Tab-separated table of C-alpha atoms and ligand atoms in Angstrom:
chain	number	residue	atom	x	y	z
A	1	UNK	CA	12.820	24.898	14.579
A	2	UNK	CA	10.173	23.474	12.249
A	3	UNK	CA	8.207	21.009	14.194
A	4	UNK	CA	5.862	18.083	12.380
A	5	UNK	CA	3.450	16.039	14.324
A	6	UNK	CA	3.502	12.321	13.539
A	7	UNK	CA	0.600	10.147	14.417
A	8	UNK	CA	2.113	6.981	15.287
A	9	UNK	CA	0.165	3.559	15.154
A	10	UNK	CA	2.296	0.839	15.580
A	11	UNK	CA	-0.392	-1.724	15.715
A	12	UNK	CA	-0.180	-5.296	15.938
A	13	UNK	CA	2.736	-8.429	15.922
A	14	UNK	CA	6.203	-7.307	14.252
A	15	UNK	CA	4.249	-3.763	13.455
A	16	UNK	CA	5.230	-2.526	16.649
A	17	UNK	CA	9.256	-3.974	16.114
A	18	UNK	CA	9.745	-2.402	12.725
A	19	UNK	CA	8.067	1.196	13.568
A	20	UNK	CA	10.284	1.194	16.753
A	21	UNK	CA	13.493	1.207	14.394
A	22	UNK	CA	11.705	3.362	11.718
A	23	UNK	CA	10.943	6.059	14.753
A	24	UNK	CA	14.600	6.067	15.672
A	25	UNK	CA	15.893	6.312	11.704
A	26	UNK	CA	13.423	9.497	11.225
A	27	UNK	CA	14.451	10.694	15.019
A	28	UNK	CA	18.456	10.825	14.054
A	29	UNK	CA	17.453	12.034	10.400
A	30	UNK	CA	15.701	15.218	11.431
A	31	UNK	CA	18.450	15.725	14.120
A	32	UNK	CA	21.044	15.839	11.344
A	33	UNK	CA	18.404	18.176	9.504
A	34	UNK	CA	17.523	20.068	12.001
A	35	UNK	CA	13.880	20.139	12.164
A	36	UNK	CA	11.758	18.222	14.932
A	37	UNK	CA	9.635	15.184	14.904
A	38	UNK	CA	6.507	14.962	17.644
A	39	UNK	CA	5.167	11.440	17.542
A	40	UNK	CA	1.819	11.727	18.582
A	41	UNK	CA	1.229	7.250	19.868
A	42	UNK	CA	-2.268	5.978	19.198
A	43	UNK	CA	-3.053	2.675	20.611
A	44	UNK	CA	-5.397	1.199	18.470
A	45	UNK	CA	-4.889	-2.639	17.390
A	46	UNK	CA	-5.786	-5.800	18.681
A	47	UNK	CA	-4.684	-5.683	22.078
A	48	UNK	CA	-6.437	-2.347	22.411
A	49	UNK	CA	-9.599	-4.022	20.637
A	50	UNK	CA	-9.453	-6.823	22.941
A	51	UNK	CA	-9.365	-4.749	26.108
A	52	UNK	CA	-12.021	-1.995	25.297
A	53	UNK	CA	-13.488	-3.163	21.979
A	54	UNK	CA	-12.873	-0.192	20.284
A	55	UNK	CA	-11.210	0.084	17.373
A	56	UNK	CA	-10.717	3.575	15.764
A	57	UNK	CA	-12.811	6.295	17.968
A	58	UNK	CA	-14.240	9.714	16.386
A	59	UNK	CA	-12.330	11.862	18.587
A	60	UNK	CA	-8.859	9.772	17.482
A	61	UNK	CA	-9.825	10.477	14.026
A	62	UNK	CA	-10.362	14.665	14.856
A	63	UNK	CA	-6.952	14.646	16.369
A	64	UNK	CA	-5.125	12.695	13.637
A	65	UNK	CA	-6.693	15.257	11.344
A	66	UNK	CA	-4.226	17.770	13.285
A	67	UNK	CA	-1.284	15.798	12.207
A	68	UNK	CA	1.176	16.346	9.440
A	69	UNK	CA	1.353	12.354	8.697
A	70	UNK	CA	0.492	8.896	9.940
A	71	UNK	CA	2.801	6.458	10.624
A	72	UNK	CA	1.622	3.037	10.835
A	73	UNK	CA	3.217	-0.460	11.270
A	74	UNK	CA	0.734	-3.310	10.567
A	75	UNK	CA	-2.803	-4.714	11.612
A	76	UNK	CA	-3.902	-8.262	12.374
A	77	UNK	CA	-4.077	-10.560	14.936
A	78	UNK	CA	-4.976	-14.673	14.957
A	79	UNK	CA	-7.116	-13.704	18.007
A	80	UNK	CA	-9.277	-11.281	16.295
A	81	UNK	CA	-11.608	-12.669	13.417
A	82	UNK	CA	-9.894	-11.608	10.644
A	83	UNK	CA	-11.200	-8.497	8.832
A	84	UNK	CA	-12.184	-6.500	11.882
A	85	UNK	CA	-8.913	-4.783	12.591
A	86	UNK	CA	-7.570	-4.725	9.389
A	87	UNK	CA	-10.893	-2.918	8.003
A	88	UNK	CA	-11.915	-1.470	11.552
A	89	UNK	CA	-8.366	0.212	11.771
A	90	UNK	CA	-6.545	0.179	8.349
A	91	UNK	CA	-9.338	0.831	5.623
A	92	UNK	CA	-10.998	3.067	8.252
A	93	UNK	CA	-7.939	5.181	8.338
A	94	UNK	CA	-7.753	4.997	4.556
A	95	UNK	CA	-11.364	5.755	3.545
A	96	UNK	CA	-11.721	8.833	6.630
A	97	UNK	CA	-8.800	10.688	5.325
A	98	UNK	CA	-9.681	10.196	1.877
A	99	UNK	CA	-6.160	8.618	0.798
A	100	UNK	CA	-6.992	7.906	-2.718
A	101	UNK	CA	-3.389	6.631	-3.811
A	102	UNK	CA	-1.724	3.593	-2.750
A	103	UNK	CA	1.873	4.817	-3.956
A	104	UNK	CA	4.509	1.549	-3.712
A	105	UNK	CA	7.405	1.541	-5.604
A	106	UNK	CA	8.695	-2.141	-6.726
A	107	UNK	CA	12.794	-1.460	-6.698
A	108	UNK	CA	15.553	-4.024	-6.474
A	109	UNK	CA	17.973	-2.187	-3.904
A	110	UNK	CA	21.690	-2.729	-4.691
A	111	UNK	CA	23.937	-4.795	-2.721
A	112	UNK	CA	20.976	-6.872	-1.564
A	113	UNK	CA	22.151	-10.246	-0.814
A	114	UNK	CA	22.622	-12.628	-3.448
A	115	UNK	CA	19.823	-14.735	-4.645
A	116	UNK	CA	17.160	-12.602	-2.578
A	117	UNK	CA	15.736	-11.809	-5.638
A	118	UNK	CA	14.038	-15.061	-7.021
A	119	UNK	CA	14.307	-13.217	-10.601
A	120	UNK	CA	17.677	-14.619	-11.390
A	121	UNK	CA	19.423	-12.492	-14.292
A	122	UNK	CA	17.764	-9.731	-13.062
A	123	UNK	CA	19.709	-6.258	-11.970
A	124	UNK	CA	18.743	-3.462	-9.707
A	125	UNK	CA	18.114	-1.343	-12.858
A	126	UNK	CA	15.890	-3.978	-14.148
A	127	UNK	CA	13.381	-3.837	-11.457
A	128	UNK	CA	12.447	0.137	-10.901
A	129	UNK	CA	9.232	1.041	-11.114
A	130	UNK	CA	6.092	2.667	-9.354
A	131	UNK	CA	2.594	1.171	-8.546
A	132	UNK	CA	-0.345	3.592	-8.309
A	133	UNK	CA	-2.872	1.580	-6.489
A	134	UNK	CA	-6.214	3.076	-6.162
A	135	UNK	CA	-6.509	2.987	-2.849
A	136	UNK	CA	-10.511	4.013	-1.784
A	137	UNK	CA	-12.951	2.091	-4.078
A	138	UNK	CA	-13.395	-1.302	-6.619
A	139	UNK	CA	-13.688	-3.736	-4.479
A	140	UNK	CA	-12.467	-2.384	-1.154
A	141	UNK	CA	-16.272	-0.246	-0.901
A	142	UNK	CA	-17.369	-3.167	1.365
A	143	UNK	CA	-20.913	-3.155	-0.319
A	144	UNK	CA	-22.427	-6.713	-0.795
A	145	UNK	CA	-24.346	-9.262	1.346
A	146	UNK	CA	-26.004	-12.659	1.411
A	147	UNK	CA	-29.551	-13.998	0.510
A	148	UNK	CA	-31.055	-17.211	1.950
A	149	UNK	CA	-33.714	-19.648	0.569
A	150	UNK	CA	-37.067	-19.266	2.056
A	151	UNK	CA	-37.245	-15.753	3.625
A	152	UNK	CA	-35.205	-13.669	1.395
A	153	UNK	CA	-36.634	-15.134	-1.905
A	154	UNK	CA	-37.896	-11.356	-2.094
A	155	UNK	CA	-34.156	-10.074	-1.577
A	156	UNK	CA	-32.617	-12.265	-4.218
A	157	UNK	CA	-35.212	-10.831	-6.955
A	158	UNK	CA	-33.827	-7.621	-6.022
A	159	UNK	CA	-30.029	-8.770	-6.072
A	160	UNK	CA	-31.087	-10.059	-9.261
A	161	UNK	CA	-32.572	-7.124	-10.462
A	162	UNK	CA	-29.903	-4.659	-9.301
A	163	UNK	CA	-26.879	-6.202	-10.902
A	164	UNK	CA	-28.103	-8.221	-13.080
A	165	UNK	CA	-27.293	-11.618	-12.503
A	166	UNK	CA	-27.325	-13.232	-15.895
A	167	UNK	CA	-27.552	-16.937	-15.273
A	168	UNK	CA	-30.940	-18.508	-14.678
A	169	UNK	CA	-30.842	-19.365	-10.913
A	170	UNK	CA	-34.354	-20.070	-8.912
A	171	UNK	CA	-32.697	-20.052	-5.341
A	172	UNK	CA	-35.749	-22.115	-4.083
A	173	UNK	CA	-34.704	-25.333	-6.252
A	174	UNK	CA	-31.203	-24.291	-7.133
A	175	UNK	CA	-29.269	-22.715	-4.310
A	176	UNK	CA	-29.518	-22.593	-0.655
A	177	UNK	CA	-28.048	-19.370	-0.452
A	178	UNK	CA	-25.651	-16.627	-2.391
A	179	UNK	CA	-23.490	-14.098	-1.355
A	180	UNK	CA	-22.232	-11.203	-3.256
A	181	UNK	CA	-20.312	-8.261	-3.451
A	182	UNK	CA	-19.831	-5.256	-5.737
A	183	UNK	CA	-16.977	-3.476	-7.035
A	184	UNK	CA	-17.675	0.291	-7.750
A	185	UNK	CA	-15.757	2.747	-9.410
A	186	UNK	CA	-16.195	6.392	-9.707
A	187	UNK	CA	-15.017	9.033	-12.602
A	188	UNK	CA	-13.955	11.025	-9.699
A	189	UNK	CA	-12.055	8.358	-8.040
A	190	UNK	CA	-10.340	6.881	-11.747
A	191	UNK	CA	-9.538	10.564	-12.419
A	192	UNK	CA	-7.899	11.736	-9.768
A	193	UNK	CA	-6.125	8.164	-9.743
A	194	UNK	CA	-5.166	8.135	-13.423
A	195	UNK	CA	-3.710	12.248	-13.402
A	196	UNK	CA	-1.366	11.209	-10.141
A	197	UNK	CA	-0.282	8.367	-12.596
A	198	UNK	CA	0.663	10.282	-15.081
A	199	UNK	CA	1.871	13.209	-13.125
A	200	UNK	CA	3.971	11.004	-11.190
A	201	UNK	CA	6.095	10.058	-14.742
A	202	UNK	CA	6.388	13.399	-15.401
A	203	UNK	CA	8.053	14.151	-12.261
A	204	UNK	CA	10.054	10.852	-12.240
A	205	UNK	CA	11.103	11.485	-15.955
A	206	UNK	CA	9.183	8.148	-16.791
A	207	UNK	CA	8.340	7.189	-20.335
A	208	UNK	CA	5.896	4.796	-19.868
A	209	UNK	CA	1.907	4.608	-17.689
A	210	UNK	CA	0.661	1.293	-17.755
A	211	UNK	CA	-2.897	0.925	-16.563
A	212	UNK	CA	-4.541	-2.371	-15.483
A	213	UNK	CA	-7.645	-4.118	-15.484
A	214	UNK	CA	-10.043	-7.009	-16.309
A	215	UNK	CA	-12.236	-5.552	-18.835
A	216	UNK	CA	-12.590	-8.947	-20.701
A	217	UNK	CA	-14.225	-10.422	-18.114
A	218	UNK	CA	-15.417	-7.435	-15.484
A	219	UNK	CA	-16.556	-4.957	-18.315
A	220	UNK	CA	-18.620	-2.821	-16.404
A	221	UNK	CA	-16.187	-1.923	-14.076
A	222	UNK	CA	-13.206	-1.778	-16.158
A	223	UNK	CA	-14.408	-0.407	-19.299
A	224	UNK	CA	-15.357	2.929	-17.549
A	225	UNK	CA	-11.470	2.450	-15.607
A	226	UNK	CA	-10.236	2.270	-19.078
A	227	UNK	CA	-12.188	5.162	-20.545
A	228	UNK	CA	-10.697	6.821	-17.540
A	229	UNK	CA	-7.161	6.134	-18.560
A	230	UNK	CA	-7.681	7.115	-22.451
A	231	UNK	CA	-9.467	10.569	-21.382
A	232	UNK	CA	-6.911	11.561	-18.754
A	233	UNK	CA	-4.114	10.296	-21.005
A	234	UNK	CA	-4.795	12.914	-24.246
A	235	UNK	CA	-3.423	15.713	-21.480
A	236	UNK	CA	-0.027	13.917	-21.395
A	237	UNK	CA	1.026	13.457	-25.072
A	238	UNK	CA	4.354	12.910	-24.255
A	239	UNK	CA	3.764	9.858	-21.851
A	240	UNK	CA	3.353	6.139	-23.815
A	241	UNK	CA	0.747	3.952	-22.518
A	242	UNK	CA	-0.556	0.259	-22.489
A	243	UNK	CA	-3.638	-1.388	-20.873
A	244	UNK	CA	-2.756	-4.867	-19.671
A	245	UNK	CA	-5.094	-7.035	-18.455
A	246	UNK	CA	-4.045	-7.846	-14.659
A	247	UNK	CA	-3.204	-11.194	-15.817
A	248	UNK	CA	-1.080	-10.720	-18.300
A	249	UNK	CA	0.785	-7.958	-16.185
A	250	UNK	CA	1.094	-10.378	-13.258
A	251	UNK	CA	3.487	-12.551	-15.916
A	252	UNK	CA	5.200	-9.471	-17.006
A	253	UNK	CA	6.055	-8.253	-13.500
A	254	UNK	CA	8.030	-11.805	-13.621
A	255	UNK	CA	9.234	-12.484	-17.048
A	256	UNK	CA	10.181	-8.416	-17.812
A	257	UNK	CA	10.071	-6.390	-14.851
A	258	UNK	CA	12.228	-3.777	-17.396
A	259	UNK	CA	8.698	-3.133	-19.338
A	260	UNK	CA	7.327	-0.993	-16.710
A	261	UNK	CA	8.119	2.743	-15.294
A	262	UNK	CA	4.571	3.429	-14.172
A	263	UNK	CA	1.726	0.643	-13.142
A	264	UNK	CA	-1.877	2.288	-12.350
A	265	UNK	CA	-3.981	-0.587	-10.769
A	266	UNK	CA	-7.748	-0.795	-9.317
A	267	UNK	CA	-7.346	-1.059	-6.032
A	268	UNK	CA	-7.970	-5.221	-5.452
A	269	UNK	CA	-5.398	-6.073	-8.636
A	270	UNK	CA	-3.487	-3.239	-6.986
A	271	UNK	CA	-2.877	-5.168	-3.742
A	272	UNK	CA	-2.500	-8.784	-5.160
A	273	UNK	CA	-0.022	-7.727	-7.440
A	274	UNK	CA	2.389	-5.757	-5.117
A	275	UNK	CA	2.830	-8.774	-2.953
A	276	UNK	CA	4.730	-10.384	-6.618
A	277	UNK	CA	6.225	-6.970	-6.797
A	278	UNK	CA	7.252	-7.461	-3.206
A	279	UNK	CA	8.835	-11.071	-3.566
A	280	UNK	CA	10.866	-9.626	-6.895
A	281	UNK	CA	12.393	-6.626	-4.793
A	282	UNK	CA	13.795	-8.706	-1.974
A	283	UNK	CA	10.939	-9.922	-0.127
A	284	UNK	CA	7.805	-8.555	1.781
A	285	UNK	CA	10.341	-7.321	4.418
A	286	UNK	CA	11.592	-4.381	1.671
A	287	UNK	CA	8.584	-3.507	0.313
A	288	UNK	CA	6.847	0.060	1.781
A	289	UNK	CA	3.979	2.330	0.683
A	290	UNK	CA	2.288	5.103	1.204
A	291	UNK	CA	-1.300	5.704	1.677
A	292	UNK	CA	-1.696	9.815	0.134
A	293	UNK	CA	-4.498	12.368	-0.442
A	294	UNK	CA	-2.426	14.800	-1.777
A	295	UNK	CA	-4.298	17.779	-0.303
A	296	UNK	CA	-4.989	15.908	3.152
A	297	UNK	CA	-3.056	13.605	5.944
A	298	UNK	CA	-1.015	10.759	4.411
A	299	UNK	CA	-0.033	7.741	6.128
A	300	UNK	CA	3.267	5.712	5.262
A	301	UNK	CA	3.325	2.067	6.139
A	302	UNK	CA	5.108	-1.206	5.345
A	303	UNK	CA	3.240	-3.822	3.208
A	304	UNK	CA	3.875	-6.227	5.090
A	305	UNK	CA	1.375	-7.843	7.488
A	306	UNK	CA	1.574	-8.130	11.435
A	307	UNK	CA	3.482	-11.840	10.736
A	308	UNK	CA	1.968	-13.655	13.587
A	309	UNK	CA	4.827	-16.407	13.039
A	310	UNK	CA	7.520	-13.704	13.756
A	311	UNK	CA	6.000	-11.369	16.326
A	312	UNK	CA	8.124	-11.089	18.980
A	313	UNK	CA	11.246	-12.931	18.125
A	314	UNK	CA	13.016	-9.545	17.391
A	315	UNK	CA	13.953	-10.953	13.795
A	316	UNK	CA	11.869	-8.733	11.242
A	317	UNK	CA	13.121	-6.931	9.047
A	318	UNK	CA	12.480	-3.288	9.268
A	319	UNK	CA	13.545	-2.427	5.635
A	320	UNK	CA	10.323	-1.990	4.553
A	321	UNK	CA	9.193	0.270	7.361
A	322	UNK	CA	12.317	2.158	7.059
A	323	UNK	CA	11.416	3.060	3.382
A	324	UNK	CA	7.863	3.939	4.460
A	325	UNK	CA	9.363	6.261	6.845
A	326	UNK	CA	11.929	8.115	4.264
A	327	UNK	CA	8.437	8.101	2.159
A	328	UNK	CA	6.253	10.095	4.756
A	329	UNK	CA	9.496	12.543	4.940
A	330	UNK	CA	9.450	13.266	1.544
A	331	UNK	CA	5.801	13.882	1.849
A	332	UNK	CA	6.270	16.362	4.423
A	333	UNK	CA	8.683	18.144	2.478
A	334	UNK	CA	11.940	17.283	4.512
A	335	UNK	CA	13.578	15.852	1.004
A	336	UNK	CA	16.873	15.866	2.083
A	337	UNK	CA	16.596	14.058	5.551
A	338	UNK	CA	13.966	11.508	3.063
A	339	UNK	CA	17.417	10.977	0.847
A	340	UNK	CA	19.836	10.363	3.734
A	341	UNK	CA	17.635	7.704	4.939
A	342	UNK	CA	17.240	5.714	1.840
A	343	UNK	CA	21.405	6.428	1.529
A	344	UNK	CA	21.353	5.436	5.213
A	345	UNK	CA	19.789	1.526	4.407
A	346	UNK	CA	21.922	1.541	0.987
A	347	UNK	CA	25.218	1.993	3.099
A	348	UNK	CA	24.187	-0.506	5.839
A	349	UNK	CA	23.315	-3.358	2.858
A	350	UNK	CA	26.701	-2.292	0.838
A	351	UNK	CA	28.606	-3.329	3.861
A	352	UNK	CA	26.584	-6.190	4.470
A	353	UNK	CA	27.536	-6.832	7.986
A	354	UNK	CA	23.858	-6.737	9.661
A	355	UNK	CA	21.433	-8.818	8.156
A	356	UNK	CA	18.080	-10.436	9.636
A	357	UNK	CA	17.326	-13.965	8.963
A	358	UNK	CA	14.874	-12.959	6.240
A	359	UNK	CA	18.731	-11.811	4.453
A	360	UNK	CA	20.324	-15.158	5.231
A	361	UNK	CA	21.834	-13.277	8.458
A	362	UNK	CA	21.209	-13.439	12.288
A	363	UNK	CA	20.908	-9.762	13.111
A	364	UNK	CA	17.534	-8.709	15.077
A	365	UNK	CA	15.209	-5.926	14.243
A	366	UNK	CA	16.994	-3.698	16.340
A	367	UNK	CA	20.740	-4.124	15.348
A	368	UNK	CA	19.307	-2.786	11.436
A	369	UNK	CA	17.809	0.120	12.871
A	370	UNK	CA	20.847	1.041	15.197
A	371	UNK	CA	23.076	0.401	12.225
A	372	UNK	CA	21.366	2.927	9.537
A	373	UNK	CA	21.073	5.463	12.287
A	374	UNK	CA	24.954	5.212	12.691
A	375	UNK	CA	25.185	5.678	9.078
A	376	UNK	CA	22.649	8.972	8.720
A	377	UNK	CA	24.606	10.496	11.930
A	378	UNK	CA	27.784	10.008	9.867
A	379	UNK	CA	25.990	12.657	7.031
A	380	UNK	CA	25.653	15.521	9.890
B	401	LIG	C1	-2.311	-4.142	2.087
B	401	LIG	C2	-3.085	-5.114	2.937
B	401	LIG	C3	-4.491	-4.573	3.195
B	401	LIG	C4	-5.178	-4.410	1.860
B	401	LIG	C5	-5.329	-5.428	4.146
B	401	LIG	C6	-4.631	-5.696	5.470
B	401	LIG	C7	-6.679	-4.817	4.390
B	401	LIG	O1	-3.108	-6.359	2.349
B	401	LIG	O2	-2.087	-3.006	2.533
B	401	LIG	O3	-1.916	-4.501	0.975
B	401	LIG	O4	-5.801	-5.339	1.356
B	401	LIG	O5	-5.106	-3.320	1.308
B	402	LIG	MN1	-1.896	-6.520	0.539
């Protein structure tokens, strides 16, 4: 029997509630498939940062490298300054494995319940459509700093030097102190980025890529993004595109969610604006992704965060994580047991009988997850 190892990192808050219900959804999908699942559990989060102060070790990262996919739930905790797990862990994970797509579809399941969707004459076949968020640079390359009056006058000249800071600022009379930070992008990185865009409407039969940016305003960055998108465009004649500046596509997600098929976003726009594309599918509990190098280890995760509010009331709802997990089977090539699960949450809404709170219902975590497992057993 075909055997995948699973790297499982349930992390923090209601991370470690939804991934419990995904693990059992995958479990009774690739017992109705027949292939095996080995869940490989990694610690790392903020109890485990708390306790040893480690946070993602080199020899974690060697194994990982062994494993056919990551699983993850979600990072954060209110005891840990925020920022150190969710780039100690999360981006870590990202940037070491090279996962250069952030791949979330925005889709309005049917037979949500009423009203979920704050879009109000809007249909499932309305909102259907796939965000390729760059996923390793922009913003995200952590590269920036601070310079103080006095004793980094030096350092400031520099700043100023490097990047060109165009207003007239003497930091001795002006400012006390700056802080910056720099967005880079690569013509590796926007290429690779822009031909999964593009290849992923050919494979989805999708007419349209739409690519956004800021190049009114951020024009060094985003000129050479969009330069990026007209090159690796010419190689798919068939495909329309647009360039929409992110603000402009932020009021489009809203007012015509119908315009788009595929959305390819730097990676900071990419994150801000699949939180709206969250709330206009149903809610951060619905929305999943998956973090992909397509020639390396992927890891599948909700978008959620670790909901401090929530954790450990048993009330999340696993949706999200769910998808993510039919997501990372599709990556590994188990297609089918990917379908039944999606098939398996579509049959559980369409009776409508289990609902967290989040759905207007009083299910817990655990009474979704038991009931889409009873629906993928009844495909065997
Ligand atoms: C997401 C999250 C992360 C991000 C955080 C936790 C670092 O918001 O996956 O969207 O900004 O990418
Ligand atoms: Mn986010």
């Amino acid at each position: 029997m075909t055997e995948y190892k699973i790297s499982l990192i349930p992390g923090d808050g209601v991370g470690k509630e939804v991934i419990r219900e995904g693990v059992k959804v995958l479990e009774a999908a690739s017992e109705v498939e027949n292939f095996n699942l080995k869940f490989i559990y990694y610690p790392f989060g903020s109890e485990h940062y708390l306790n040893t102060g480690e946070l993602v070790p080199e020899e974690a990262l060697n194994e990982i490298k062994n494993s056919d996919a990551i699983y993850l739930g979600a990072l954060g905790d209110p005891r840990v300054k925020t920022g150190i797990l969710e780039q100690g862990v999360l981006l870590k994970l990202r940037f070491h494995f090279d996962q250069y797509i952030n791949l979330r579809p925005v889709k309005l399941l049917k037979n949500l319940p009423q009203n979920l969707c704050p879009l109000n004459n809007k249909k499932p076949d309305d909102i259907d459509f796939i965000v390729i968020r760059e996923n390793t640079e922009d913003f995200y390359v952590g590269i920036g700093g601070r310079a103080k009056k006095g004793k980094t006058k030096k350092e400031l000249e520099m700043v100023r030097e490097l990047y060109k800071i165009k207003f007239d600022l003497d930091i001795e009379t002006d400012a006390d102190e700056i802080a910056y930070q720099l967005g880079v992008v690569s013509k590796k990185g926007c290429e690779r980025v822009m031909k999964y865009a593009f290849e992923t409407a050919v494979e989805n039969n999708r007419e349209w890529v739409a690519s956004v940016d800021k190049a009114n305003v951020l024009a060094h960055i985003y000129d050479f993004w969009r330069v990026s998108f007209d090159s690796v465009s010419k190689n798919y004649p068939d495909i329309k595109t647009e360039k929409l500046l992110v603000d402009a596509c932020a009021m489009f997600f809203v007012r015509c969610p119908e315009r788009f098929d595929v959305v390819v976003t730097p990676n900071m726009f990419g994150d801000i604006l699949t939180d709206l594309g969250a709330e206009i599918q149903g809610g951060m509990g619905t929305a999943p992704s998956g973090n992909i190098n397509p020639n390396g280890v992927s890891m599948f995760e909700p978008i959620h965060g670790s909901a401090p509010d929530i954790a450990g009331k048993g009330i999340a709802n696993p949706i999200a994580s769910i998808w993510a997990g039919s997501m990372l089977l599709d990556s590994i090539g188990e297609k089918d047991a990917a379908r039944f699960v999606m098939k398996g949450i579509e049959d559980v809404l369409k009776i409508g009988r289990v609902k967290t709170p989040d759905f207007g219902g009083s299910s817990k975590t655990g009474d979704f997850g038991d009931a889409v497992v009873d629906a993928i057993r009844k495909f065997e």
